[in-house]
Amino acid sequence: MIVLPNIDILELCFNFKNISAHKKVFDIVYNGTNEICFSKKYIAFLEQSISDTALFEALITELSDTGRLRIETTTEKNNLREEFIEIATKSNISVLIPVVYDDVTNLQRKIPALLIVNKGAPVNMHWIKLELLSNHKCNVSYQQFNSNAEIETLFSNLFAIPKIITDVYVFNRQQETRFLSNVSGLAINYYTFLYRGSKMNEHELLPPKRDLKKILGNRLKLFYTGNARLIHERKIIFDELLITIDNSFENVVINEPTWEINVSYDRQKATKWKSKCANFREVRGN
């Protein structure tokens, strides 16, 4: 993932005597898999403002040497705060997470997608982003929700992480649409199990496709296999986010105490899961 750190995040990271107190923050910057985003002007402002310039310069060098430094182009801004806001709001990076520890200057009014570390509490948006940035995964279960509306909000928050979603991949033996209204109208590739006996007729496969398109839009494509061993998972993939559900979508409710949802951000895993798509056939026709 790509992180835009506010100065307070960097100051905490440079406090090596107290790493345990802010380990999540430390992991965001130093875990070796996140890219860290700056602009040249933002770096210049930070060099003027940060308490330990030598450590900051060492960080920039390390990020550059390891290929984790992302430099954005910005217009000329007058101060550190304005530069941070411009990068956060004007960048074309799909998954860019601007991060502060404590929003004492009300940055969230300008940056709705801002991650505020000290507001993180299961299972709100700040907590989700913090877990994904520090661990590249977050796991939740029925025990953490008080209502079905909270479960729906979880999915809305997950789908809101990328600025732009170009493709959605759904793997589900059943043809369910719950939680997918957030991406209705987008290019959805739905992979499922359909079996109509040894002589499957293409026309027999059209009703499930029509039912899905009524809810998810005309850009949906339905792919199927008659091999039950090929698809067991219930998984939604978009950008490089993977949502894995261990129960039927319809059973993910608070009065069904059996389910967990695992969310991860992993480019290699997303690519590997999508590689199995070649084993499915598309349902043609409308």
CSV table of C-alpha atoms in Angstrom, one decimal:
chain,number,residue,atom,x,y,z
A,1,MET,CA,0.0,0.0,0.0
A,2,ILE,CA,1.1,3.6,-0.4
A,3,VAL,CA,1.2,5.9,2.7
A,4,LEU,CA,1.4,9.6,3.0
A,5,PRO,CA,2.7,10.3,6.5
A,6,ASN,CA,2.0,13.5,8.4
A,7,ILE,CA,4.9,15.0,10.4
A,8,ASP,CA,3.5,13.6,13.7
A,9,ILE,CA,3.7,10.0,12.3
A,10,LEU,CA,7.4,10.6,11.4
A,11,GLU,CA,8.2,12.1,14.8
A,12,LEU,CA,6.8,9.0,16.5
A,13,CYS,CA,8.7,6.7,14.2
A,14,PHE,CA,12.0,8.4,15.1
A,15,ASN,CA,11.4,7.9,18.8
A,16,PHE,CA,13.2,4.6,18.9
A,17,LYS,CA,13.2,4.6,22.7
A,18,ASN,CA,9.4,4.1,22.7
A,19,ILE,CA,8.8,1.8,19.8
A,20,SER,CA,6.5,-0.5,21.8
A,21,ALA,CA,4.1,2.2,22.6
A,22,HIS,CA,3.6,3.1,18.9
A,23,LYS,CA,4.4,-0.2,17.2
A,24,LYS,CA,1.6,0.1,14.7
A,25,VAL,CA,2.8,3.5,13.5
A,26,PHE,CA,6.4,2.2,13.3
A,27,ASP,CA,5.2,-0.8,11.2
A,28,ILE,CA,3.5,1.5,8.8
A,29,VAL,CA,6.7,3.2,7.8
A,30,TYR,CA,9.3,0.5,8.4
A,31,ASN,CA,7.7,-2.8,7.4
A,32,GLY,CA,9.4,-2.9,4.0
A,33,THR,CA,6.3,-3.5,1.9
A,34,ASN,CA,4.5,-0.1,2.0
A,35,GLU,CA,5.6,2.6,-0.3
A,36,ILE,CA,5.9,6.0,1.3
A,37,CYS,CA,4.7,9.1,-0.6
A,38,PHE,CA,6.1,12.6,-0.6
A,39,SER,CA,6.6,15.5,-3.0
A,40,LYS,CA,9.9,17.3,-3.3
A,41,LYS,CA,8.3,20.4,-1.7
A,42,TYR,CA,6.8,18.3,1.1
A,43,ILE,CA,10.3,16.8,1.8
A,44,ALA,CA,11.7,20.4,1.9
A,45,PHE,CA,9.0,21.5,4.4
A,46,LEU,CA,9.7,18.5,6.6
A,47,GLU,CA,13.4,19.1,6.6
A,48,GLN,CA,12.7,22.6,8.0
A,49,SER,CA,10.2,21.4,10.6
A,50,ILE,CA,11.1,17.9,11.8
A,51,SER,CA,13.0,17.6,15.1
A,52,ASP,CA,15.7,15.1,13.8
A,53,THR,CA,16.7,16.1,10.3
A,54,ALA,CA,19.4,13.4,10.1
A,55,LEU,CA,17.0,10.6,10.8
A,56,PHE,CA,14.6,12.0,8.3
A,57,GLU,CA,17.3,12.2,5.6
A,58,ALA,CA,18.4,8.7,6.4
A,59,LEU,CA,14.8,7.5,6.0
A,60,ILE,CA,14.5,9.2,2.6
A,61,THR,CA,17.8,7.5,1.5
A,62,GLU,CA,16.6,4.1,2.7
A,63,LEU,CA,13.3,4.4,1.0
A,64,SER,CA,15.0,5.4,-2.3
A,65,ASP,CA,17.5,2.6,-2.1
A,66,THR,CA,14.8,0.0,-1.5
A,67,GLY,CA,12.4,1.3,-4.2
A,68,ARG,CA,9.8,2.4,-1.6
A,69,LEU,CA,10.0,6.1,-2.2
A,70,ARG,CA,7.1,7.6,-4.2
A,71,ILE,CA,7.4,11.2,-5.3
A,72,GLU,CA,4.3,13.1,-6.4
A,73,THR,CA,4.3,16.3,-8.4
A,74,THR,CA,2.5,19.2,-6.8
A,75,THR,CA,1.9,22.9,-7.3
A,76,GLU,CA,3.8,25.4,-5.1
A,77,LYS,CA,2.2,25.6,-1.7
A,78,ASN,CA,3.1,27.9,1.2
A,79,ASN,CA,3.4,25.5,4.1
A,80,LEU,CA,3.7,21.9,5.3
A,81,ARG,CA,-0.1,21.5,6.0
A,82,GLU,CA,-1.2,22.8,2.5
A,83,GLU,CA,1.3,20.5,0.8
A,84,PHE,CA,0.1,17.5,2.7
A,85,ILE,CA,-3.5,18.3,1.8
A,86,GLU,CA,-2.7,18.7,-1.9
A,87,ILE,CA,-0.9,15.4,-2.2
A,88,ALA,CA,-3.7,13.6,-0.3
A,89,THR,CA,-6.5,15.1,-2.4
A,90,LYS,CA,-5.0,15.7,-5.8
A,91,SER,CA,-2.9,12.5,-6.3
A,92,ASN,CA,-4.1,10.0,-8.9
A,93,ILE,CA,-2.8,7.0,-6.9
A,94,SER,CA,-5.7,4.7,-6.4
A,95,VAL,CA,-4.8,3.5,-2.9
A,96,LEU,CA,-3.1,6.3,-1.2
A,97,ILE,CA,-3.6,6.4,2.6
A,98,PRO,CA,-2.9,9.8,4.3
A,99,VAL,CA,-2.1,9.2,7.9
A,100,VAL,CA,-1.9,11.3,11.1
A,101,TYR,CA,-1.7,10.2,14.6
A,102,ASP,CA,-3.9,12.9,16.2
A,103,ASP,CA,-5.9,15.3,14.0
A,104,VAL,CA,-5.4,18.4,16.1
A,105,THR,CA,-5.6,20.7,13.0
A,106,ASN,CA,-8.8,19.3,11.6
A,107,LEU,CA,-7.2,17.9,8.5
A,108,GLN,CA,-10.2,15.5,8.1
A,109,ARG,CA,-12.4,18.4,7.0
A,110,LYS,CA,-10.1,18.7,4.0
A,111,ILE,CA,-9.3,15.0,3.6
A,112,PRO,CA,-12.3,12.8,4.2
A,113,ALA,CA,-10.2,9.6,3.6
A,114,LEU,CA,-7.7,10.6,6.3
A,115,LEU,CA,-6.6,7.7,8.7
A,116,ILE,CA,-6.4,9.0,12.2
A,117,VAL,CA,-4.5,6.4,14.2
A,118,ASN,CA,-5.8,7.3,17.7
A,119,LYS,CA,-9.4,7.0,16.5
A,120,GLY,CA,-8.9,3.4,15.4
A,121,ALA,CA,-11.4,1.0,17.1
A,122,PRO,CA,-12.7,-2.3,15.8
A,123,VAL,CA,-14.2,-2.3,13.3
A,124,ASN,CA,-14.3,1.4,12.1
A,125,MET,CA,-12.6,2.7,9.0
A,126,HIS,CA,-9.5,4.0,10.9
A,127,TRP,CA,-8.9,0.6,12.4
A,128,ILE,CA,-9.4,-1.2,9.1
A,129,LYS,CA,-6.8,1.0,7.4
A,130,LEU,CA,-4.4,0.8,10.3
A,131,GLU,CA,-4.5,-3.0,10.3
A,132,LEU,CA,-4.0,-3.2,6.6
A,133,LEU,CA,-1.1,-0.7,6.6
A,134,SER,CA,0.7,-2.3,9.6
A,135,ASN,CA,-0.1,-6.0,9.0
A,136,HIS,CA,-1.5,-6.1,5.4
A,137,LYS,CA,-4.5,-7.9,6.8
A,138,CYS,CA,-7.4,-7.6,9.2
A,139,ASN,CA,-9.7,-10.2,10.5
A,140,VAL,CA,-13.2,-9.8,11.9
A,141,SER,CA,-16.0,-12.1,13.1
A,142,TYR,CA,-19.6,-12.0,14.2
A,143,GLN,CA,-18.5,-11.2,17.8
A,144,GLN,CA,-17.4,-7.7,16.8
A,145,PHE,CA,-20.7,-6.4,15.5
A,146,ASN,CA,-23.8,-5.2,17.2
A,147,SER,CA,-26.1,-5.0,14.1
A,148,ASN,CA,-26.4,-6.1,10.5
A,149,ALA,CA,-26.1,-2.5,9.5
A,150,GLU,CA,-22.6,-2.4,11.0
A,151,ILE,CA,-21.6,-5.4,8.8
A,152,GLU,CA,-22.9,-3.6,5.8
A,153,THR,CA,-20.9,-0.5,6.8
A,154,LEU,CA,-17.7,-2.7,7.0
A,155,PHE,CA,-18.1,-3.6,3.3
A,156,SER,CA,-18.9,0.0,2.3
A,157,ASN,CA,-15.7,1.1,4.1
A,158,LEU,CA,-13.6,-1.6,2.3
A,159,PHE,CA,-15.0,-0.7,-1.1
A,160,ALA,CA,-14.2,3.0,-0.4
A,161,ILE,CA,-10.5,2.4,0.2
A,162,PRO,CA,-9.4,2.8,-3.5
A,163,LYS,CA,-10.2,6.1,-5.2
A,164,ILE,CA,-11.1,4.2,-8.4
A,165,ILE,CA,-12.2,0.6,-8.8
A,166,THR,CA,-11.7,-0.7,-12.4
A,167,ASP,CA,-12.5,-4.4,-12.0
A,168,VAL,CA,-14.1,-6.5,-9.3
A,169,TYR,CA,-13.6,-10.3,-9.2
A,170,VAL,CA,-16.2,-12.4,-7.2
A,171,PHE,CA,-15.7,-16.1,-6.5
A,172,ASN,CA,-18.7,-17.7,-5.1
A,173,ARG,CA,-20.4,-21.1,-5.7
A,174,GLN,CA,-23.7,-19.4,-5.1
A,175,GLN,CA,-24.9,-16.5,-7.2
A,176,GLU,CA,-25.3,-14.0,-4.3
A,177,THR,CA,-25.4,-10.2,-4.5
A,178,ARG,CA,-25.3,-9.1,-0.9
A,179,PHE,CA,-22.5,-6.6,-0.1
A,180,LEU,CA,-22.0,-6.0,-3.8
A,181,SER,CA,-24.4,-3.1,-4.2
A,182,ASN,CA,-21.4,-0.9,-3.4
A,183,VAL,CA,-19.9,-1.8,-6.8
A,184,SER,CA,-23.1,-2.1,-8.8
A,185,GLY,CA,-22.6,-0.8,-12.4
A,186,LEU,CA,-18.8,-1.5,-12.4
A,187,ALA,CA,-17.1,-4.2,-14.4
A,188,ILE,CA,-17.8,-7.2,-12.2
A,189,ASN,CA,-16.4,-10.6,-13.2
A,190,TYR,CA,-18.4,-13.2,-11.3
A,191,TYR,CA,-17.1,-16.8,-11.1
A,192,THR,CA,-19.5,-19.5,-9.9
A,193,PHE,CA,-20.5,-23.1,-10.0
A,194,LEU,CA,-23.3,-24.1,-12.4
A,195,TYR,CA,-24.2,-27.7,-13.3
A,196,ARG,CA,-27.1,-28.7,-15.4
A,197,GLY,CA,-26.1,-32.3,-16.1
A,198,SER,CA,-23.8,-33.8,-18.7
A,199,LYS,CA,-25.5,-31.9,-21.5
A,200,MET,CA,-25.5,-28.3,-20.3
A,201,ASN,CA,-27.4,-26.0,-22.6
A,202,GLU,CA,-26.1,-22.4,-22.9
A,203,HIS,CA,-29.7,-21.1,-22.6
A,204,GLU,CA,-30.1,-22.8,-19.3
A,205,LEU,CA,-27.2,-20.8,-17.9
A,206,LEU,CA,-28.8,-17.4,-18.8
A,207,PRO,CA,-31.3,-17.0,-15.9
A,208,PRO,CA,-28.6,-16.8,-13.2
A,209,LYS,CA,-26.8,-14.2,-15.3
A,210,ARG,CA,-30.0,-12.2,-15.8
A,211,ASP,CA,-30.8,-12.2,-12.1
A,212,LEU,CA,-27.3,-10.9,-11.2
A,213,LYS,CA,-27.4,-8.2,-13.9
A,214,LYS,CA,-30.7,-6.9,-12.5
A,215,ILE,CA,-28.9,-6.0,-9.3
A,216,LEU,CA,-25.3,-5.5,-10.3
A,217,GLY,CA,-25.7,-3.8,-13.7
A,218,ASN,CA,-25.1,-4.6,-17.3
A,219,ARG,CA,-21.3,-4.6,-17.1
A,220,LEU,CA,-21.4,-7.8,-15.2
A,221,LYS,CA,-19.9,-10.9,-16.8
A,222,LEU,CA,-20.7,-14.4,-15.5
A,223,PHE,CA,-18.2,-17.3,-15.7
A,224,TYR,CA,-18.9,-20.8,-14.6
A,225,THR,CA,-17.5,-24.2,-14.0
A,226,GLY,CA,-19.2,-27.6,-13.6
A,227,ASN,CA,-16.3,-28.9,-11.6
A,228,ALA,CA,-17.2,-28.6,-7.9
A,229,ARG,CA,-13.6,-29.0,-6.9
A,230,LEU,CA,-12.5,-25.9,-8.8
A,231,ILE,CA,-14.5,-23.4,-6.6
A,232,HIS,CA,-15.0,-23.6,-2.9
A,233,GLU,CA,-14.1,-20.1,-1.8
A,234,ARG,CA,-16.2,-17.0,-1.2
A,235,LYS,CA,-13.9,-14.2,-2.2
A,236,ILE,CA,-14.1,-10.7,-3.5
A,237,ILE,CA,-11.0,-9.1,-5.1
A,238,PHE,CA,-10.6,-5.5,-6.3
A,239,ASP,CA,-7.4,-3.5,-6.7
A,240,GLU,CA,-5.1,-5.7,-4.6
A,241,LEU,CA,-7.6,-6.1,-1.8
A,242,LEU,CA,-8.9,-9.6,-1.0
A,243,ILE,CA,-12.0,-10.2,1.1
A,244,THR,CA,-12.5,-13.8,2.1
A,245,ILE,CA,-15.8,-14.9,3.8
A,246,ASP,CA,-16.1,-18.3,5.3
A,247,ASN,CA,-19.9,-18.5,5.1
A,248,SER,CA,-22.6,-17.7,2.6
A,249,PHE,CA,-23.0,-14.0,2.0
A,250,GLU,CA,-26.6,-14.2,3.2
A,251,ASN,CA,-25.5,-15.9,6.5
A,252,VAL,CA,-23.2,-13.1,7.4
A,253,VAL,CA,-25.5,-11.7,10.1
A,254,ILE,CA,-25.2,-11.2,13.8
A,255,ASN,CA,-27.6,-14.0,14.7
A,256,GLU,CA,-25.5,-16.5,12.8
A,257,PRO,CA,-22.5,-17.0,15.2
A,258,THR,CA,-20.3,-19.0,12.8
A,259,TRP,CA,-18.6,-16.7,10.4
A,260,GLU,CA,-15.3,-14.7,10.0
A,261,ILE,CA,-14.2,-12.3,7.3
A,262,ASN,CA,-10.5,-12.0,6.4
A,263,VAL,CA,-9.3,-9.0,4.5
A,264,SER,CA,-5.8,-8.7,3.1
A,265,TYR,CA,-3.9,-6.4,0.8
A,266,ASP,CA,-1.5,-8.5,-1.3
A,267,ARG,CA,-0.6,-8.1,-4.9
A,268,GLN,CA,0.9,-11.5,-5.4
A,269,LYS,CA,-2.1,-13.3,-3.8
A,270,ALA,CA,-4.6,-11.3,-5.8
A,271,THR,CA,-2.7,-12.2,-9.0
A,272,LYS,CA,-2.5,-15.8,-8.1
A,273,TRP,CA,-6.2,-16.1,-7.3
A,274,LYS,CA,-7.2,-14.4,-10.5
A,275,SER,CA,-5.0,-16.8,-12.5
A,276,LYS,CA,-7.6,-19.6,-12.0
A,277,CYS,CA,-10.1,-17.5,-14.0
A,278,ALA,CA,-8.8,-19.2,-17.2
A,279,ASN,CA,-10.5,-22.5,-16.0
A,280,PHE,CA,-14.0,-21.0,-16.2
A,281,ARG,CA,-16.2,-20.4,-19.2
A,282,GLU,CA,-18.2,-17.3,-19.8
A,283,VAL,CA,-21.9,-17.4,-20.0
A,284,ARG,CA,-22.6,-15.8,-23.4
A,285,GLY,CA,-25.8,-13.9,-24.4
A,286,ASN,CA,-28.2,-11.7,-22.4
